[in-house]
Amino acid sequence: MRVRRAVIDAIVEQARRERPLECCGLLIGTGDEVIQSRAARNARASAVAYLVDPRDHFDAIRDARAKGLSVVGAYHSHPRSPAQPSETDIREANDPDFIHVIVSLANEEPQVAAFRMNDGQAIGLPLAIVD
Ligand SMILES: [Zn+2]
């Protein structure tokens, strides 16, 4: 999966802005490239969990379609824990094709990791950051 550097930068910035709460949003692109991110409200307003506000999710799908793109995944932040899916993240994932990007602010240098989740398992995805 290729992700534009500007997308990662925007996600990290949002994560820092919304800390100590988890931030979230959608990833928009094509089958193998994330071209842009779209911030969403965390309907849980929680420091340890997130839920993309369903209205924001709907708007993202509509806008992506209008550009000939699609919502290929979602991202969220872990303000204090590693860039590994939590049990809740894995349990609530319901689309095996969806890419889940997690940004951790637990260390000084933000960590970014991507996963697919299916059947109670998370599989790490190689992430190529492109300019
Ligand atoms: Zn999480």
PDB file of C-alpha atoms in Angstrom, residues 4-65:
ATOM      1  CA  ARG A   4       1.406  10.017   0.116  1.00  0.00           C
ATOM      2  CA  ARG A   5       3.632  11.719   2.634  1.00  0.00           C
ATOM      3  CA  ALA A   6       1.231  14.667   2.872  1.00  0.00           C
ATOM      4  CA  VAL A   7      -1.450  12.233   4.086  1.00  0.00           C
ATOM      5  CA  ILE A   8       0.741  10.950   6.916  1.00  0.00           C
ATOM      6  CA  ASP A   9       1.708  14.510   7.869  1.00  0.00           C
ATOM      7  CA  ALA A  10      -1.947  15.570   8.018  1.00  0.00           C
ATOM      8  CA  ILE A  11      -2.913  12.575  10.170  1.00  0.00           C
ATOM      9  CA  VAL A  12      -0.062  13.187  12.619  1.00  0.00           C
ATOM     10  CA  GLU A  13      -1.010  16.849  12.868  1.00  0.00           C
ATOM     11  CA  GLN A  14      -4.643  15.981  13.584  1.00  0.00           C
ATOM     12  CA  ALA A  15      -3.583  13.377  16.162  1.00  0.00           C
ATOM     13  CA  ARG A  16      -1.505  15.990  17.988  1.00  0.00           C
ATOM     14  CA  ARG A  17      -4.281  18.557  17.814  1.00  0.00           C
ATOM     15  CA  GLU A  18      -6.905  16.207  19.255  1.00  0.00           C
ATOM     16  CA  ARG A  19      -4.687  14.611  21.886  1.00  0.00           C
ATOM     17  CA  PRO A  20      -5.436  13.411  24.586  1.00  0.00           C
ATOM     18  CA  LEU A  21      -8.441  12.017  22.687  1.00  0.00           C
ATOM     19  CA  GLU A  22      -8.115   9.576  19.824  1.00  0.00           C
ATOM     20  CA  CYS A  23      -8.624  11.228  16.470  1.00  0.00           C
ATOM     21  CA  CYS A  24      -9.986   9.460  13.408  1.00  0.00           C
ATOM     22  CA  GLY A  25     -10.807   9.833   9.760  1.00  0.00           C
ATOM     23  CA  LEU A  26     -11.107   8.104   6.415  1.00  0.00           C
ATOM     24  CA  LEU A  27      -8.512   7.170   3.819  1.00  0.00           C
ATOM     25  CA  ILE A  28      -9.433   7.949   0.239  1.00  0.00           C
ATOM     26  CA  GLY A  29      -7.771   6.599  -2.841  1.00  0.00           C
ATOM     27  CA  THR A  30      -7.635   3.660  -5.193  1.00  0.00           C
ATOM     28  CA  GLY A  31      -7.028  -0.022  -4.631  1.00  0.00           C
ATOM     29  CA  ASP A  32      -3.319   0.364  -3.894  1.00  0.00           C
ATOM     30  CA  GLU A  33      -2.763   4.016  -3.055  1.00  0.00           C
ATOM     31  CA  VAL A  34      -4.050   6.351  -0.378  1.00  0.00           C
ATOM     32  CA  ILE A  35      -4.262   9.758  -2.015  1.00  0.00           C
ATOM     33  CA  GLN A  36      -5.899  11.828   0.674  1.00  0.00           C
ATOM     34  CA  SER A  37      -7.231  11.675   4.192  1.00  0.00           C
ATOM     35  CA  ARG A  38     -10.414  13.163   5.478  1.00  0.00           C
ATOM     36  CA  ALA A  39     -10.776  14.004   9.140  1.00  0.00           C
ATOM     37  CA  ALA A  40     -13.871  12.741  10.919  1.00  0.00           C
ATOM     38  CA  ARG A  41     -15.362  13.260  14.332  1.00  0.00           C
ATOM     39  CA  ASN A  42     -14.671  10.573  16.906  1.00  0.00           C
ATOM     40  CA  ALA A  43     -18.238   9.779  17.938  1.00  0.00           C
ATOM     41  CA  ARG A  44     -16.867   8.226  21.143  1.00  0.00           C
ATOM     42  CA  ALA A  45     -14.780  11.268  22.109  1.00  0.00           C
ATOM     43  CA  SER A  46     -12.511   8.846  23.958  1.00  0.00           C
ATOM     44  CA  ALA A  47      -8.809   8.602  24.771  1.00  0.00           C
ATOM     45  CA  VAL A  48      -8.815   4.824  24.239  1.00  0.00           C
ATOM     46  CA  ALA A  49     -11.359   4.133  21.488  1.00  0.00           C
ATOM     47  CA  TYR A  50     -12.878   5.677  18.411  1.00  0.00           C
ATOM     48  CA  LEU A  51     -15.893   5.453  16.185  1.00  0.00           C
ATOM     49  CA  VAL A  52     -15.951   7.355  12.919  1.00  0.00           C
ATOM     50  CA  ASP A  53     -19.066   9.499  13.060  1.00  0.00           C
ATOM     51  CA  PRO A  54     -21.453   7.772  10.619  1.00  0.00           C
ATOM     52  CA  ARG A  55     -22.449  11.065   8.990  1.00  0.00           C
ATOM     53  CA  ASP A  56     -18.794  11.879   8.304  1.00  0.00           C
ATOM     54  CA  HIS A  57     -18.321   8.389   6.887  1.00  0.00           C
ATOM     55  CA  PHE A  58     -21.276   8.871   4.565  1.00  0.00           C
ATOM     56  CA  ASP A  59     -20.027  12.282   3.412  1.00  0.00           C
ATOM     57  CA  ALA A  60     -16.572  10.831   2.725  1.00  0.00           C
ATOM     58  CA  ILE A  61     -18.010   8.050   0.567  1.00  0.00           C
ATOM     59  CA  ARG A  62     -20.072  10.531  -1.422  1.00  0.00           C
ATOM     60  CA  ASP A  63     -17.184  12.966  -1.949  1.00  0.00           C
ATOM     61  CA  ALA A  64     -14.774  10.182  -2.889  1.00  0.00           C
ATOM     62  CA  ARG A  65     -17.190   8.847  -5.491  1.00  0.00           C
TER      63      ARG A  65
END
